[in-house]
Amino acid sequence: MADQHDVPRIALNSGYDIPQLGYGVFKVPPAETEKVVLEALELGYRHIDTAAIYGNEEGVGAAIAKSGIPRDEIFLTTKLWNDRQGGDEPRAALEESLTKLGVDYVDLYLIHWPAPANGTFVNAWKQLAALNEGEAIRSIGVSNFLVEHLEAIHGETGVLPAVNQIELHPAYQQRDVVAWCADHGVHIEAWGPLGQGKYDLFGVPAVHDAASAHDRTPAQVVLRWHIQKGNIVFPKSVKADRLRENFRIFDFALSDAEMSAIDAIDPGDGSGRVGAHPTELH
Ligand code: NAD
């Protein structure tokens, strides 16, 4: 069994580093969260991705407390919801999240969506940059930002996010956003790394063939593709066997040809998107 030391750490532009593999808890029911996060921590996961809107921060915090693992050995991310971006609301929202999580600080605090129709994401970014001067946040970042949103916050403040957490999987690679982030030293966190199970991993020959060649599952091949691309990932499952399977991706490597074949799955026309479009969610 792999352990936490097998997970590479990625240096962020904030000076902190992040385990490249974590566990995401979107849609994990609040009543189950403590149990599954505890299982993930026992399996060796040391990076948990939650959000205020997921409604399960208390469960995440309870699991961290119960695990007995020192706080500084766990990388914890939460996110500011769209209706808290205005005025000095981000400060209050952060305080609420810290209380629910039962921690003094989060490792990473993200603006969850740009929600451009609300006109408040630049304000929210200024607020996060100010909050980042204190002790309650180690790194700040954004999520679901397109190039136009990244340019707006950078242009207004000169402050770059540590990460941009976007929908990204072999069928939807957002190459323009990835290129902008690479040029500016912003790391990509890939949400929906397995396409949320909404496209048929097993049916795509490039994935299936690599899985057969390495005697791995298609999910392990897709996660390994992310790792070799440099993406930070935190696949979600509530099943212990899948949590274990998703952790076993550091003892094999895809060849250049296998990587290229998986790269080619996305035709670049946006047809593989499984989640909301960033300009449409408010
Ligand atoms: P995902 O791609 O991780 O897919 C989850 C689905 O894949 C689940 O149905 C699960 O049962 C299945 N799965 C997991 N492991 C598997 C395996 N080994 N074999 C077969 N199926 C497997 O999608 P996600 O949960 O949406 O994304 C991961 C995390 O990203 C979330 O939990 C959350 O933390 C984050 N996220 C962020 C945003 C955002 O707007 N910032 C949006 C969605 C998700």
Short mmCIF file of C-alpha atoms and ligand atoms in Angstrom, two decimals:
data_model
loop_
_atom_site.label_atom_id
_atom_site.label_comp_id
_atom_site.label_asym_id
_atom_site.label_seq_id
_atom_site.Cartn_x
_atom_site.Cartn_y
_atom_site.Cartn_z
CA MET A 1 0.00 0.00 0.00
CA ALA A 2 1.21 3.46 -0.92
CA ASP A 3 1.53 5.99 1.86
CA GLN A 4 1.50 9.78 2.21
CA HIS A 5 5.21 10.01 1.39
CA ASP A 6 4.56 8.71 -2.13
CA VAL A 7 2.48 11.77 -2.97
CA PRO A 8 4.56 14.48 -4.68
CA ARG A 9 4.32 18.00 -3.25
CA ILE A 10 3.98 20.99 -5.56
CA ALA A 11 5.53 24.32 -4.62
CA LEU A 12 3.01 27.16 -4.89
CA ASN A 13 3.84 30.80 -5.64
CA SER A 14 2.85 31.60 -2.04
CA GLY A 15 5.87 29.74 -0.67
CA TYR A 16 3.79 26.82 0.65
CA ASP A 17 3.53 23.42 -0.95
CA ILE A 18 0.56 21.16 -1.57
CA PRO A 19 0.21 17.37 -1.89
CA GLN A 20 -0.55 16.72 -5.57
CA LEU A 21 -3.22 14.14 -4.67
CA GLY A 22 -6.00 14.85 -2.21
CA TYR A 23 -9.57 13.92 -1.43
CA GLY A 24 -12.51 16.12 -2.52
CA VAL A 25 -15.81 16.02 -0.66
CA PHE A 26 -18.30 17.60 -3.10
CA LYS A 27 -21.63 15.78 -2.63
CA VAL A 28 -20.37 13.74 0.32
CA PRO A 29 -23.45 13.83 2.59
CA PRO A 30 -22.77 15.82 5.80
CA ALA A 31 -23.73 12.84 7.99
CA GLU A 32 -21.16 10.61 6.25
CA THR A 33 -18.36 13.15 5.92
CA GLU A 34 -16.57 12.56 9.23
CA LYS A 35 -16.41 8.82 8.58
CA VAL A 36 -15.14 8.96 4.99
CA VAL A 37 -12.65 11.78 5.60
CA LEU A 38 -11.28 9.80 8.54
CA GLU A 39 -10.94 6.78 6.25
CA ALA A 40 -9.13 8.90 3.67
CA LEU A 41 -6.73 10.23 6.33
CA GLU A 42 -6.09 6.69 7.57
CA LEU A 43 -5.30 5.60 4.00
CA GLY A 44 -2.67 8.36 3.75
CA TYR A 45 -4.51 11.28 2.14
CA ARG A 46 -3.19 14.54 3.60
CA HIS A 47 -5.06 17.06 1.44
CA ILE A 48 -8.80 17.67 1.76
CA ASP A 49 -10.83 19.90 -0.57
CA THR A 50 -14.18 21.21 0.70
CA ALA A 51 -16.28 24.37 0.31
CA ALA A 52 -18.79 26.35 2.35
CA ILE A 53 -21.52 25.44 -0.16
CA TYR A 54 -20.90 21.70 0.27
CA GLY A 55 -22.42 21.92 3.75
CA ASN A 56 -19.95 19.40 5.17
CA GLU A 57 -17.17 21.53 6.69
CA GLU A 58 -18.14 20.36 10.21
CA GLY A 59 -17.63 16.73 9.20
CA VAL A 60 -14.25 17.51 7.67
CA GLY A 61 -13.19 19.33 10.82
CA ALA A 62 -14.43 16.52 13.08
CA ALA A 63 -12.43 13.97 11.09
CA ILE A 64 -9.26 16.06 11.26
CA ALA A 65 -9.66 16.44 15.03
CA LYS A 66 -10.40 12.75 15.55
CA SER A 67 -7.52 11.58 13.33
CA GLY A 68 -4.90 12.84 15.77
CA ILE A 69 -2.78 13.90 12.80
CA PRO A 70 -1.01 17.20 13.54
CA ARG A 71 -2.81 20.10 11.85
CA ASP A 72 0.31 21.14 9.95
CA GLU A 73 0.49 17.73 8.24
CA ILE A 74 -2.89 18.21 6.57
CA PHE A 75 -3.48 20.59 3.65
CA LEU A 76 -7.01 21.96 3.96
CA THR A 77 -8.87 23.95 1.29
CA THR A 78 -12.25 25.62 1.51
CA LYS A 79 -14.06 28.12 -0.71
CA LEU A 80 -15.98 31.38 -0.58
CA TRP A 81 -19.49 31.06 -2.03
CA ASN A 82 -20.76 33.50 -4.65
CA ASP A 83 -23.21 35.41 -2.44
CA ARG A 84 -20.43 36.38 -0.01
CA GLN A 85 -18.15 38.19 -2.51
CA GLY A 86 -19.39 41.74 -1.89
CA GLY A 87 -18.21 44.39 0.59
CA ASP A 88 -16.29 42.86 3.49
CA GLU A 89 -18.42 39.71 3.48
CA PRO A 90 -15.44 37.47 2.63
CA ARG A 91 -14.01 38.10 6.11
CA ALA A 92 -17.23 36.96 7.81
CA ALA A 93 -17.55 33.97 5.47
CA LEU A 94 -13.98 32.89 6.25
CA GLU A 95 -14.65 33.16 9.99
CA GLU A 96 -17.74 30.97 9.62
CA SER A 97 -15.77 28.35 7.69
CA LEU A 98 -12.96 28.33 10.27
CA THR A 99 -15.51 27.84 13.06
CA LYS A 100 -17.21 24.96 11.24
CA LEU A 101 -13.88 23.35 10.42
CA GLY A 102 -12.64 23.88 13.98
CA VAL A 103 -9.26 25.16 12.80
CA ASP A 104 -7.24 28.37 13.22
CA TYR A 105 -6.28 28.59 9.56
CA VAL A 106 -6.95 27.11 6.15
CA ASP A 107 -4.10 26.24 3.84
CA LEU A 108 -5.94 27.52 0.79
CA TYR A 109 -8.98 29.76 0.43
CA LEU A 110 -10.57 30.01 -3.01
CA ILE A 111 -13.13 32.23 -4.71
CA HIS A 112 -15.47 29.41 -5.78
CA TRP A 113 -16.81 30.94 -9.05
CA PRO A 114 -16.26 34.28 -10.77
CA ALA A 115 -20.06 34.74 -11.09
CA PRO A 116 -19.38 37.70 -13.41
CA ALA A 117 -23.00 38.86 -13.56
CA ASN A 118 -22.75 39.76 -9.86
CA GLY A 119 -19.82 42.11 -10.55
CA THR A 120 -18.13 41.28 -7.23
CA PHE A 121 -15.25 38.88 -7.93
CA VAL A 122 -12.59 41.62 -8.16
CA ASN A 123 -13.75 42.96 -4.80
CA ALA A 124 -13.60 39.44 -3.39
CA TRP A 125 -10.04 39.04 -4.70
CA LYS A 126 -8.95 42.31 -3.03
CA GLN A 127 -10.52 41.10 0.22
CA LEU A 128 -8.76 37.73 0.02
CA ALA A 129 -5.45 39.44 -0.71
CA ALA A 130 -5.92 41.57 2.44
CA LEU A 131 -6.98 38.55 4.53
CA ASN A 132 -3.91 36.71 3.29
CA GLU A 133 -1.77 39.21 5.23
CA GLY A 134 -3.09 37.67 8.45
CA GLU A 135 -2.74 34.26 10.05
CA ALA A 136 -6.03 32.66 8.97
CA ILE A 137 -5.11 31.82 5.36
CA ARG A 138 -1.82 30.48 4.03
CA SER A 139 -2.50 30.71 0.29
CA ILE A 140 -5.26 32.26 -1.79
CA GLY A 141 -6.60 31.18 -5.13
CA VAL A 142 -9.54 31.08 -7.47
CA SER A 143 -11.78 28.49 -9.04
CA ASN A 144 -13.58 28.33 -12.37
CA PHE A 145 -11.78 31.46 -13.62
CA LEU A 146 -11.42 31.91 -17.38
CA VAL A 147 -8.57 33.96 -18.87
CA GLU A 148 -10.70 37.13 -18.83
CA HIS A 149 -11.36 36.75 -15.09
CA LEU A 150 -7.71 35.99 -14.33
CA GLU A 151 -6.64 39.07 -16.27
CA ALA A 152 -9.17 41.20 -14.42
CA ILE A 153 -7.94 40.26 -10.93
CA HIS A 154 -4.29 40.38 -11.91
CA GLY A 155 -4.70 43.70 -13.71
CA GLU A 156 -6.55 45.29 -10.76
CA THR A 157 -4.34 44.05 -7.94
CA GLY A 158 -1.07 42.67 -9.36
CA VAL A 159 -1.67 39.66 -7.09
CA LEU A 160 -1.67 36.24 -8.74
CA PRO A 161 -3.62 33.31 -7.32
CA ALA A 162 -1.64 30.30 -6.10
CA VAL A 163 -4.02 28.00 -7.99
CA ASN A 164 -6.95 28.04 -10.36
CA GLN A 165 -9.28 25.10 -9.66
CA ILE A 166 -11.12 24.29 -12.89
CA GLU A 167 -13.04 21.47 -14.49
CA LEU A 168 -10.34 19.46 -16.24
CA HIS A 169 -10.17 15.85 -17.44
CA PRO A 170 -9.08 14.17 -20.67
CA ALA A 171 -12.33 15.09 -22.45
CA TYR A 172 -12.20 18.78 -21.40
CA GLN A 173 -8.74 20.25 -20.99
CA GLN A 174 -9.30 24.05 -21.10
CA ARG A 175 -5.98 24.50 -22.88
CA ASP A 176 -6.22 28.32 -23.08
CA VAL A 177 -6.70 28.66 -19.30
CA VAL A 178 -3.93 26.13 -18.61
CA ALA A 179 -1.51 28.04 -20.89
CA TRP A 180 -2.26 31.38 -19.16
CA CYS A 181 -1.73 29.80 -15.76
CA ALA A 182 1.53 28.14 -16.83
CA ASP A 183 2.81 31.48 -18.16
CA HIS A 184 2.01 33.17 -14.84
CA GLY A 185 3.14 30.47 -12.38
CA VAL A 186 -0.40 29.59 -11.29
CA HIS A 187 -0.93 25.87 -10.63
CA ILE A 188 -3.92 24.01 -11.97
CA GLU A 189 -6.20 22.07 -9.68
CA ALA A 190 -8.36 19.77 -11.80
CA TRP A 191 -11.88 19.30 -10.46
CA GLY A 192 -13.95 16.46 -11.88
CA PRO A 193 -10.63 14.73 -12.66
CA LEU A 194 -12.56 11.58 -13.60
CA GLY A 195 -15.16 13.54 -15.54
CA GLN A 196 -17.49 13.03 -12.56
CA GLY A 197 -18.23 9.58 -14.00
CA LYS A 198 -20.26 11.32 -16.72
CA TYR A 199 -18.20 10.08 -19.64
CA ASP A 200 -17.31 6.49 -20.23
CA LEU A 201 -13.69 6.11 -19.10
CA PHE A 202 -13.71 2.41 -19.86
CA GLY A 203 -14.93 3.00 -23.41
CA VAL A 204 -12.18 5.39 -24.52
CA PRO A 205 -9.53 3.27 -26.29
CA ALA A 206 -6.57 5.44 -25.21
CA VAL A 207 -7.53 4.94 -21.55
CA HIS A 208 -8.61 1.34 -21.89
CA ASP A 209 -5.46 0.31 -23.74
CA ALA A 210 -3.15 1.96 -21.22
CA ALA A 211 -5.09 0.36 -18.36
CA SER A 212 -4.64 -3.09 -19.93
CA ALA A 213 -0.95 -2.46 -20.64
CA HIS A 214 -0.22 -1.48 -17.02
CA ASP A 215 -2.72 -3.85 -15.37
CA ARG A 216 -4.46 -0.85 -13.80
CA THR A 217 -8.01 0.48 -13.78
CA PRO A 218 -9.10 3.21 -16.20
CA ALA A 219 -9.55 5.55 -13.21
CA GLN A 220 -5.92 4.98 -12.16
CA VAL A 221 -4.76 5.71 -15.72
CA VAL A 222 -6.70 8.98 -15.87
CA LEU A 223 -5.41 10.06 -12.46
CA ARG A 224 -1.86 9.12 -13.48
CA TRP A 225 -2.29 11.23 -16.65
CA HIS A 226 -3.19 14.21 -14.40
CA ILE A 227 -0.15 13.62 -12.18
CA GLN A 228 2.20 13.51 -15.17
CA LYS A 229 0.57 16.70 -16.59
CA GLY A 230 1.37 18.43 -13.27
CA ASN A 231 -2.27 18.85 -12.25
CA ILE A 232 -3.31 18.78 -8.59
CA VAL A 233 -6.24 16.35 -8.16
CA PHE A 234 -8.64 15.27 -5.41
CA PRO A 235 -11.00 12.62 -6.81
CA LYS A 236 -14.15 11.96 -4.84
CA SER A 237 -15.58 8.63 -3.75
CA VAL A 238 -17.28 7.46 -0.59
CA LYS A 239 -16.08 3.88 -1.06
CA ALA A 240 -12.94 2.80 0.79
CA ASP A 241 -11.82 0.49 -2.02
CA ARG A 242 -11.95 3.34 -4.53
CA LEU A 243 -10.16 5.71 -2.15
CA ARG A 244 -7.45 3.06 -1.94
CA GLU A 245 -7.41 2.49 -5.72
CA ASN A 246 -7.14 6.23 -6.41
CA PHE A 247 -4.13 6.46 -4.09
CA ARG A 248 -2.22 3.72 -5.95
CA ILE A 249 -0.97 5.82 -8.86
CA PHE A 250 2.64 6.48 -7.93
CA ASP A 251 4.15 3.10 -8.79
CA PHE A 252 3.68 3.14 -12.55
CA ALA A 253 4.17 5.67 -15.36
CA LEU A 254 2.45 6.29 -18.68
CA SER A 255 4.71 6.45 -21.74
CA ASP A 256 4.95 9.57 -23.92
CA ALA A 257 2.80 7.79 -26.52
CA GLU A 258 0.15 6.90 -23.94
CA MET A 259 0.13 10.50 -22.64
CA SER A 260 -0.26 11.85 -26.19
CA ALA A 261 -3.12 9.47 -26.96
CA ILE A 262 -4.99 10.63 -23.84
CA ASP A 263 -4.16 14.28 -24.64
CA ALA A 264 -5.89 13.78 -27.99
CA ILE A 265 -9.24 12.77 -26.43
CA ASP A 266 -10.38 16.41 -26.15
CA PRO A 267 -11.13 17.83 -29.60
CA GLY A 268 -10.94 21.33 -28.08
CA ASP A 269 -14.51 22.32 -28.94
CA GLY A 270 -15.83 22.29 -25.37
CA SER A 271 -18.03 19.27 -26.01
CA GLY A 272 -16.55 17.28 -23.10
CA ARG A 273 -17.57 19.76 -20.38
CA VAL A 274 -19.68 18.06 -17.68
CA GLY A 275 -20.17 20.95 -15.22
CA ALA A 276 -21.53 24.50 -15.36
CA HIS A 277 -19.95 27.14 -17.59
CA PRO A 278 -18.13 29.78 -15.50
CA THR A 279 -19.98 32.70 -17.08
CA GLU A 280 -23.36 31.15 -16.37
CA LEU A 281 -23.26 30.20 -12.67
CA HIS A 282 -24.11 32.89 -10.09
P1 NAD B 1 -14.69 13.22 -9.92
O1 NAD B 1 -14.19 13.32 -11.31
O2 NAD B 1 -13.75 13.04 -8.80
O3 NAD B 1 -15.75 12.05 -9.98
C1 NAD B 1 -16.39 11.55 -8.88
C2 NAD B 1 -17.17 10.33 -9.37
O4 NAD B 1 -16.24 9.35 -9.82
C3 NAD B 1 -17.97 9.72 -8.27
O5 NAD B 1 -19.24 9.36 -8.81
C4 NAD B 1 -17.20 8.47 -7.89
O6 NAD B 1 -18.02 7.42 -7.50
C5 NAD B 1 -16.47 8.12 -9.17
N1 NAD B 1 -15.18 7.49 -8.88
C6 NAD B 1 -14.24 7.89 -7.98
N2 NAD B 1 -13.20 7.05 -7.99
C7 NAD B 1 -13.48 6.10 -8.91
C8 NAD B 1 -12.80 4.94 -9.36
N3 NAD B 1 -11.61 4.62 -8.86
N4 NAD B 1 -13.38 4.17 -10.33
C9 NAD B 1 -14.58 4.51 -10.84
N5 NAD B 1 -15.28 5.59 -10.45
C10 NAD B 1 -14.74 6.36 -9.49
O7 NAD B 1 -15.65 14.48 -9.69
P2 NAD B 1 -15.91 15.52 -8.52
O8 NAD B 1 -16.24 14.88 -7.24
O9 NAD B 1 -16.89 16.48 -9.05
O10 NAD B 1 -14.51 16.26 -8.40
C11 NAD B 1 -13.57 16.01 -7.36
C12 NAD B 1 -13.54 17.14 -6.39
O11 NAD B 1 -13.35 18.38 -7.05
C13 NAD B 1 -14.86 17.36 -5.63
O12 NAD B 1 -15.11 16.40 -4.65
C14 NAD B 1 -14.64 18.76 -5.11
O13 NAD B 1 -13.77 18.75 -3.99
C15 NAD B 1 -13.98 19.42 -6.31
N6 NAD B 1 -14.95 20.13 -7.17
C16 NAD B 1 -14.84 21.47 -7.28
C17 NAD B 1 -15.72 22.20 -8.07
C18 NAD B 1 -15.56 23.67 -8.19
O14 NAD B 1 -16.46 24.33 -8.74
N7 NAD B 1 -14.48 24.25 -7.70
C19 NAD B 1 -16.74 21.55 -8.77
C20 NAD B 1 -16.83 20.16 -8.66
C21 NAD B 1 -15.92 19.46 -7.86
#
